[in-house]
Amino acid sequence: MQSIVILGRQPALGLAELESLYGHASVVPVSEHAAGLTLPASEVDFTRLGGSTRLGTVVATLQSKLWKDVEKQLAKSIVEIAGTLPEGKLQLGLSTFGIPITPAKLNASGLTLKKIVRSKTDRSVRLTPNPELELNTAQVLHNHLTGQTGIELLIIATPDGNTIIARTTMVQDIENYTLRDRGRPKRDARVGMLPPKLAQIILNLAAGQTPAAADRIILDPFCGTGVVLQEAMLVGLSVYGTDLEPRMIDFTRTNLDWLIEQTEGLESEILLEPGDATTHQWNPAPDLVAGETYLGRAFTEKPSPEVVAQTSTEVNLILKKFLKNIHSQLKPGTPLCLAVPAWQTSPDRFKHLPLIDQLSELGYNRTRFEHVRDEQLLYYREDQIVARELIVVTRK
Ligand SMILES: C[S@@+](CC[C@H](N)C(=O)[O-])C[C@H]1O[C@@H](n2cnc3c(N)ncnc32)[C@H](O)[C@@H]1O
């Protein structure tokens, strides 16, 4: 294992994304918070990952979970790393994942480490203060911990009693995500707000390991305001969007034009047209399909089981028609990732669309993940009724 990522709020999605992009043999699940990769951090295209919040290079794996052993290793690693950094005051930060210590103890260790580094390297160190066990992304950036003289160490407990220490090389660029989300000229609360991070995950689950190139066309047949297509353009795919509502096509066009203006050197073939996904003829045929489908009614309060059943039947019918319609238009082997609705009926229990059990009859093979079960591919917040379930398939 050469590098490590800290997984986002829904770790299974982050794991599936890594597996899709780098192949299952390159991914080593480490704990509920982190995944290892057999490739170096420099080969991970981190800005593409929607499901991971930090990337780091593994500096040591300790066959112990005792804090005094971890502290010793931290001192050794920091002194070694300090020797490789340019002149100047060192910025140090510590983040732990699954380690049973208190923030006070972690800060005390930080101060001890600061003294050790000072005495061994004669360099001054600024420790990033932290009332928590983990620094957040903004703290890492604000304190320049990924800068030239910065060191953030990630200290990760594994279930088998080992401790992995990694040095952060990249953190999620929150500002850029916020710009891509809230900065867009056209947003629409009614069609929903797909977070760009989830759009990246959907895209990556569809795109797999095939390199993105301008001669590959991605289709979003329910493109709405174009969040998935925005992310697809940023990785260099040509984009094709259709939606039932002509107004949505205008919204997508405005948003994609805006993104091109915002992003230096970004060019892309863009094809947009209104179309009902249950009957539309797409021309040319896309190389991959990714999107968030029609999700049915939005609910502000818990609906009765009858209403959930009714909504599910309605959405199921439309999506089945769509899957049948597009089937004959896709080349065998075309990958698809669709975010479809599932309804949270009680905490962590979901009503799924019936079509999920009929994918094979509809002419699609479900893509299986080594490290994640299909039913874990769900994106939701605790209080959300309509969750998004990600179905990853290829056309038979
Ligand atoms: C949940 S929204 C997708 C939002 C999108 N991810 C975005 O970036 O804004 C679903 C979209 O599907 C469209 N839609 C609903 N029924 C459709 C159909 N039969 N064919 C095509 N689009 C449809 C709606 O107009 C809506 O824009």
Coordinates of C-alpha atoms and ligand atoms in Angstrom, one line a residue:
M1 CA 0.0 0.0 0.0
Q2 CA 1.5 3.3 -1.1
S3 CA -1.2 5.9 -0.6
I4 CA -4.3 6.3 1.4
V5 CA -7.5 8.2 1.1
I6 CA -9.9 9.3 3.8
L7 CA -13.4 8.4 2.7
G8 CA -16.3 10.9 2.7
R9 CA -19.5 10.9 4.6
Q10 CA -20.7 7.7 2.8
P11 CA -17.6 5.6 2.7
A12 CA -19.1 2.8 0.6
L13 CA -19.6 5.2 -2.3
G14 CA -16.0 6.4 -2.0
L15 CA -14.7 2.8 -2.0
A16 CA -16.8 1.8 -5.0
E17 CA -15.5 4.9 -6.9
L18 CA -11.9 4.0 -6.2
E19 CA -12.6 0.4 -7.3
S20 CA -14.2 1.6 -10.5
L21 CA -11.4 4.0 -11.4
Y22 CA -8.3 1.9 -10.3
G23 CA -9.6 -1.7 -10.3
H24 CA -10.4 -3.7 -7.1
A25 CA -6.9 -5.2 -6.8
S26 CA -5.5 -1.7 -6.3
V27 CA -7.8 -0.8 -3.5
V28 CA -7.2 -2.0 0.1
P29 CA -10.0 -1.3 2.5
V30 CA -8.3 -0.2 5.7
S31 CA -11.0 0.8 8.1
E32 CA -14.5 2.4 8.0
H33 CA -12.8 5.8 7.4
A34 CA -10.0 5.0 5.0
A35 CA -8.9 3.0 2.0
G36 CA -5.4 2.2 0.8
L37 CA -4.2 2.2 -2.7
T38 CA -1.3 0.2 -4.2
L39 CA -0.4 3.1 -6.4
P40 CA 1.6 6.2 -5.3
A41 CA -0.4 9.4 -4.4
S42 CA 1.2 11.1 -7.5
E43 CA -0.8 8.7 -9.7
V44 CA -4.1 9.4 -8.1
D45 CA -6.2 12.0 -9.9
F46 CA -7.6 13.3 -6.6
T47 CA -9.6 16.2 -7.9
R48 CA -11.7 13.7 -9.8
L49 CA -12.7 11.9 -6.6
G50 CA -16.1 12.9 -5.2
G51 CA -16.1 10.3 -2.4
S52 CA -12.7 10.9 -0.7
T53 CA -11.8 14.0 1.3
R54 CA -8.0 13.6 1.8
L55 CA -5.1 11.9 -0.1
G56 CA -1.9 10.9 1.7
T57 CA 1.4 9.0 1.2
V58 CA 1.9 6.2 3.6
V59 CA 5.0 6.8 5.7
A60 CA 4.8 3.9 8.2
T61 CA 2.7 1.0 9.1
L62 CA 3.0 0.0 12.8
Q63 CA 2.1 -3.4 14.1
S64 CA 0.8 -1.8 17.3
K65 CA -2.1 0.3 18.4
L66 CA -0.5 1.5 21.6
W67 CA -0.3 5.3 21.6
K68 CA 3.2 5.3 23.1
D69 CA 4.4 3.3 20.1
V70 CA 2.5 5.5 17.7
E71 CA 4.0 8.6 19.4
K72 CA 7.6 7.2 18.9
Q73 CA 6.9 6.5 15.2
L74 CA 5.4 9.9 14.7
A75 CA 8.5 11.6 16.1
K76 CA 10.7 9.5 13.8
S77 CA 8.6 10.2 10.8
I78 CA 8.3 13.9 11.4
V79 CA 12.1 14.3 11.9
E80 CA 12.7 12.3 8.6
I81 CA 10.1 14.4 6.7
A82 CA 11.5 17.7 8.1
G83 CA 14.9 16.8 6.7
T84 CA 13.4 16.8 3.2
L85 CA 11.6 20.2 3.4
P86 CA 12.9 23.6 2.5
E87 CA 14.0 26.2 5.1
G88 CA 11.4 27.9 7.2
K89 CA 9.0 27.3 10.1
L90 CA 7.3 23.9 9.9
Q91 CA 3.5 23.7 10.2
L92 CA 2.4 20.6 11.8
G93 CA -1.1 19.0 12.1
L94 CA -2.3 15.7 13.4
S95 CA -5.5 13.9 12.6
T96 CA -6.6 10.6 14.0
F97 CA -9.1 8.1 12.7
G98 CA -10.5 5.4 15.0
I99 CA -7.7 5.9 17.6
P100 CA -9.1 5.8 21.2
I101 CA -7.5 9.0 22.6
T102 CA -8.9 12.3 23.7
P103 CA -8.2 15.6 21.8
A104 CA -6.3 16.8 24.9
K105 CA -4.0 13.9 24.8
L106 CA -3.5 14.4 21.0
N107 CA -2.6 18.0 21.6
A108 CA -0.2 17.1 24.4
S109 CA 1.5 14.6 22.0
G110 CA 1.7 17.4 19.4
L111 CA 3.5 19.6 21.8
T112 CA 5.9 16.9 22.8
L113 CA 6.6 16.2 19.1
K114 CA 7.2 19.9 18.5
K115 CA 9.9 19.8 21.1
I116 CA 11.5 16.7 19.8
V117 CA 11.6 18.0 16.2
R118 CA 13.0 21.3 17.5
S119 CA 15.8 19.5 19.4
K120 CA 16.7 17.1 16.6
T121 CA 16.5 19.4 13.6
D122 CA 16.8 22.8 15.1
R123 CA 13.7 24.0 13.3
S124 CA 10.8 25.7 14.8
V125 CA 7.4 24.1 14.5
R126 CA 3.9 25.6 14.7
L127 CA 1.4 23.0 15.9
T128 CA -2.1 23.5 14.5
P129 CA -4.3 23.7 17.5
N130 CA -7.4 21.4 17.4
P131 CA -10.2 20.8 19.8
E132 CA -11.1 17.7 17.8
L133 CA -9.4 14.5 16.9
E134 CA -9.4 15.3 13.2
L135 CA -8.6 18.6 11.4
N136 CA -11.1 19.6 8.9
T137 CA -10.3 20.4 5.3
A138 CA -10.5 24.2 5.9
Q139 CA -8.0 23.9 8.8
V140 CA -5.6 21.9 6.7
L141 CA -5.7 24.6 4.0
H142 CA -5.8 27.6 6.2
N143 CA -2.7 26.4 8.2
H144 CA -0.8 25.5 4.9
L145 CA -0.4 21.9 6.0
T146 CA -0.1 20.7 2.4
G147 CA 2.2 23.6 1.6
Q148 CA 6.0 23.4 1.1
T149 CA 6.8 23.4 4.9
G150 CA 3.6 21.8 6.0
I151 CA 3.1 18.3 7.5
E152 CA -0.2 16.8 8.3
L153 CA 0.0 13.3 9.6
L154 CA -3.1 11.0 9.3
I155 CA -3.0 8.4 12.0
I156 CA -5.4 5.6 11.2
A157 CA -6.3 2.5 13.3
T158 CA -7.1 -0.7 11.4
P159 CA -9.5 -3.3 12.8
D160 CA -6.6 -5.8 13.1
G161 CA -4.8 -3.7 15.6
N162 CA -2.3 -1.9 13.4
T163 CA -1.8 1.8 12.9
I164 CA -1.1 3.4 9.6
I165 CA 0.6 6.8 9.4
A166 CA 0.3 8.8 6.2
R167 CA 1.3 12.3 5.2
T168 CA -1.5 14.4 3.5
T169 CA -0.7 15.5 0.0
M170 CA -4.1 16.8 -1.1
V171 CA -7.4 17.8 0.5
Q172 CA -10.7 18.4 -1.2
D173 CA -10.9 21.8 -2.8
I174 CA -14.1 22.9 -1.0
E175 CA -14.1 26.4 -2.5
N176 CA -14.1 25.0 -6.0
Y177 CA -16.9 22.5 -5.2
T178 CA -18.9 25.4 -3.8
L179 CA -18.3 27.5 -6.9
R180 CA -19.4 24.6 -9.2
D181 CA -22.5 24.2 -7.1
R182 CA -23.7 27.6 -5.8
G183 CA -21.8 29.7 -8.3
R184 CA -23.7 28.4 -11.3
P185 CA -26.0 30.8 -13.0
K186 CA -28.9 28.4 -13.2
R187 CA -30.1 26.3 -10.3
D188 CA -33.5 24.9 -9.7
A189 CA -34.6 23.6 -6.3
R190 CA -37.5 21.8 -7.9
V191 CA -35.4 19.4 -9.9
G192 CA -33.2 19.0 -6.9
M193 CA -29.7 19.9 -6.1
L194 CA -27.3 17.2 -7.1
P195 CA -24.0 17.9 -5.2
P196 CA -21.0 18.0 -7.6
K197 CA -19.3 15.4 -5.4
L198 CA -22.1 12.9 -6.0
A199 CA -22.1 13.8 -9.7
Q200 CA -18.4 12.9 -9.8
I201 CA -19.1 9.5 -8.1
I202 CA -21.9 8.8 -10.6
L203 CA -19.6 9.7 -13.5
N204 CA -16.7 7.6 -12.2
L205 CA -18.9 4.6 -11.6
A206 CA -20.0 4.8 -15.2
A207 CA -16.6 5.7 -16.7
G208 CA -14.6 3.0 -14.9
Q209 CA -11.0 2.6 -15.9
T210 CA -11.3 3.7 -19.5
P211 CA -9.5 7.0 -19.9
A212 CA -11.7 10.0 -20.6
A213 CA -11.2 11.5 -24.1
A214 CA -12.9 14.0 -26.3
D215 CA -14.0 11.2 -28.7
R216 CA -16.0 9.5 -25.9
I217 CA -19.6 10.8 -25.5
I218 CA -21.4 10.7 -22.2
L219 CA -25.1 11.0 -22.2
D220 CA -27.3 12.2 -19.3
P221 CA -30.9 11.6 -20.4
F222 CA -32.3 13.4 -17.4
C223 CA -29.8 16.3 -17.4
G224 CA -31.8 18.9 -15.5
T225 CA -29.5 21.8 -14.8
G226 CA -26.4 19.8 -16.0
V227 CA -24.4 19.0 -12.9
V228 CA -23.3 15.6 -14.2
L229 CA -22.4 17.0 -17.6
Q230 CA -20.4 19.8 -15.9
E231 CA -18.2 17.2 -14.1
A232 CA -18.0 15.1 -17.3
M233 CA -16.7 18.1 -19.2
L234 CA -14.0 18.8 -16.6
V235 CA -12.6 15.3 -17.1
G236 CA -12.5 15.8 -20.9
L237 CA -15.5 13.9 -22.1
S238 CA -17.8 15.1 -24.9
V239 CA -21.3 15.7 -23.4
Y240 CA -24.8 14.9 -24.6
G241 CA -27.8 16.0 -22.5
T242 CA -31.5 15.5 -22.9
D243 CA -34.4 16.3 -20.7
L244 CA -38.1 16.3 -21.0
E245 CA -38.3 20.0 -20.2
P246 CA -36.9 22.4 -22.8
R247 CA -36.3 24.9 -20.0
M248 CA -33.9 22.5 -18.4
I249 CA -32.0 22.3 -21.7
D250 CA -31.6 26.1 -21.6
F251 CA -30.4 25.9 -18.0
T252 CA -27.9 23.2 -18.8
R253 CA -26.6 25.2 -21.8
T254 CA -26.2 28.3 -19.7
N255 CA -24.4 26.4 -16.9
L256 CA -22.0 24.6 -19.3
D257 CA -21.2 27.8 -21.1
W258 CA -20.5 29.4 -17.7
L259 CA -18.2 26.5 -16.7
I260 CA -16.2 26.9 -19.9
E261 CA -15.8 30.6 -19.2
Q262 CA -14.7 29.9 -15.7
T263 CA -12.2 27.2 -16.6
E264 CA -9.0 28.0 -18.4
G265 CA -8.4 25.7 -21.4
L266 CA -11.7 23.9 -21.1
E267 CA -13.2 22.9 -24.4
S268 CA -15.9 20.3 -25.1
E269 CA -18.3 19.1 -27.7
I270 CA -21.8 19.8 -26.3
L271 CA -25.0 18.4 -27.7
L272 CA -28.2 19.3 -25.9
E273 CA -31.8 18.7 -27.0
P274 CA -35.2 18.3 -25.3
G275 CA -36.4 14.7 -25.3
D276 CA -38.6 12.3 -23.3
A277 CA -36.2 9.5 -22.2
T278 CA -38.9 6.9 -22.6
T279 CA -39.1 7.5 -26.4
H280 CA -36.2 9.6 -27.5
Q281 CA -33.8 8.5 -30.2
W282 CA -30.3 9.6 -29.3
N283 CA -27.9 10.2 -32.2
P284 CA -25.0 9.6 -32.0
A285 CA -25.1 6.6 -29.6
P286 CA -23.3 7.5 -26.4
D287 CA -20.2 5.6 -25.1
L288 CA -21.5 5.8 -21.6
V289 CA -24.6 6.9 -19.7
A290 CA -24.7 8.7 -16.4
G291 CA -27.2 10.7 -14.6
E292 CA -29.7 11.3 -11.9
T293 CA -33.1 10.1 -13.1
Y294 CA -36.5 11.4 -12.4
L295 CA -36.9 10.9 -8.6
G296 CA -40.7 11.3 -8.3
R297 CA -42.3 13.7 -5.8
A298 CA -40.2 15.5 -3.2
F299 CA -41.5 15.0 0.3
T300 CA -41.2 17.5 3.1
E301 CA -42.8 15.2 5.6
K302 CA -43.0 11.5 6.0
P303 CA -45.5 10.1 3.5
S304 CA -47.8 7.2 4.2
P305 CA -46.8 3.8 3.0
E306 CA -49.5 4.0 0.3
V307 CA -48.1 7.2 -1.1
V308 CA -44.6 5.8 -1.1
A309 CA -46.0 2.7 -3.0
Q310 CA -47.8 4.9 -5.5
T311 CA -44.7 7.1 -6.1
S312 CA -42.5 4.1 -6.5
T313 CA -44.9 2.5 -9.0
E314 CA -45.0 5.7 -11.0
V315 CA -41.3 6.2 -11.2
N316 CA -40.6 2.5 -11.8
L317 CA -42.9 2.6 -14.8
I318 CA -41.1 5.6 -16.4
L319 CA -37.6 4.2 -15.7
K320 CA -38.5 0.8 -17.0
K321 CA -39.7 2.4 -20.2
F322 CA -36.5 4.4 -20.4
L323 CA -34.3 1.4 -19.9
K324 CA -36.2 -0.5 -22.6
N325 CA -36.0 2.4 -25.0
I326 CA -32.3 3.1 -24.6
H327 CA -31.4 -0.6 -24.6
S328 CA -31.7 -1.0 -28.4
Q329 CA -29.7 2.2 -29.0
L330 CA -26.6 1.2 -27.0
K331 CA -23.7 -0.9 -28.1
P332 CA -23.3 -4.1 -26.0
G333 CA -21.0 -3.4 -23.1
T334 CA -22.0 0.3 -22.8
P335 CA -21.7 1.2 -19.1
L336 CA -24.4 3.1 -17.3
C337 CA -24.6 4.6 -13.8
L338 CA -28.0 5.9 -12.7
A339 CA -29.0 7.5 -9.5
V340 CA -32.6 6.4 -8.9
P341 CA -34.8 7.0 -5.9
A342 CA -35.2 4.8 -2.9
W343 CA -37.5 5.9 0.0
Q344 CA -36.3 5.9 3.6
T345 CA -39.3 4.4 5.4
S346 CA -37.7 4.2 8.8
P347 CA -34.1 5.0 9.9
D348 CA -31.7 3.3 7.5
R349 CA -34.6 1.2 5.9
F350 CA -35.5 1.7 2.3
K351 CA -38.1 0.9 -0.2
H352 CA -36.3 0.2 -3.4
L353 CA -37.6 0.4 -7.0
P354 CA -38.9 -3.0 -8.2
L355 CA -36.9 -2.7 -11.4
I356 CA -33.7 -3.1 -9.5
D357 CA -34.5 -6.8 -9.3
Q358 CA -35.3 -7.0 -13.0
L359 CA -32.2 -5.5 -14.5
S360 CA -31.1 -8.8 -16.1
E361 CA -34.5 -9.3 -17.8
L362 CA -34.3 -5.7 -19.0
G363 CA -31.0 -6.6 -20.8
Y364 CA -28.4 -5.2 -18.3
N365 CA -25.7 -6.9 -16.3
R366 CA -25.2 -5.4 -12.9
T367 CA -21.5 -4.4 -12.2
R368 CA -20.4 -6.1 -8.9
F369 CA -17.9 -4.5 -6.6
E370 CA -15.4 -6.5 -4.6
H371 CA -15.3 -4.2 -1.6
V372 CA -18.9 -2.9 -1.5
R373 CA -22.3 -4.6 -1.6
D374 CA -24.9 -3.3 -4.1
E375 CA -27.3 -2.2 -1.3
Q376 CA -24.6 0.1 0.1
L377 CA -24.6 2.3 -2.9
L378 CA -27.1 4.7 -1.4
Y379 CA -26.7 8.4 -0.9
Y380 CA -28.9 10.1 1.7
R381 CA -28.9 12.2 4.8
E382 CA -30.4 11.0 8.1
D383 CA -33.6 13.1 7.7
Q384 CA -34.0 12.6 4.0
I385 CA -37.0 10.6 2.7
V386 CA -35.9 10.3 -0.9
A387 CA -32.4 8.7 -1.1
R388 CA -30.5 8.2 -4.3
E389 CA -29.6 4.6 -5.1
L390 CA -26.8 4.2 -7.6
I391 CA -27.3 1.4 -10.1
V392 CA -24.2 0.5 -12.1
V393 CA -24.8 -1.8 -15.1
T394 CA -23.6 -2.6 -18.5
R395 CA -25.8 -3.2 -21.5
K396 CA -25.8 -6.9 -22.2
Ligands
LIG1 C1 -33.7 14.8 -10.4 S1 -33.7 15.8 -11.9 C2 -32.1 15.7 -12.4 C3 -31.3 16.9 -12.0 C4 -30.0 17.0 -12.5 N1 -29.1 16.0 -12.0 C5 -29.3 18.4 -12.4 O1 -28.1 18.4 -12.5 O2 -30.0 19.3 -12.2 C6 -34.6 14.8 -13.0 C7 -34.8 15.5 -14.3 O3 -35.5 14.5 -15.1 C8 -36.4 15.2 -16.0 N2 -37.4 14.3 -16.5 C9 -38.5 13.8 -15.8 N3 -39.1 12.9 -16.6 C10 -38.4 12.8 -17.7 C11 -38.5 12.0 -18.9 N4 -39.5 11.1 -19.1 N5 -37.6 12.1 -19.9 C12 -36.5 13.0 -19.7 N6 -36.4 13.7 -18.6 C13 -37.3 13.6 -17.6 C14 -36.9 16.4 -15.2 O4 -37.3 17.5 -16.0 C15 -35.7 16.8 -14.3 O5 -34.9 17.8 -14.9

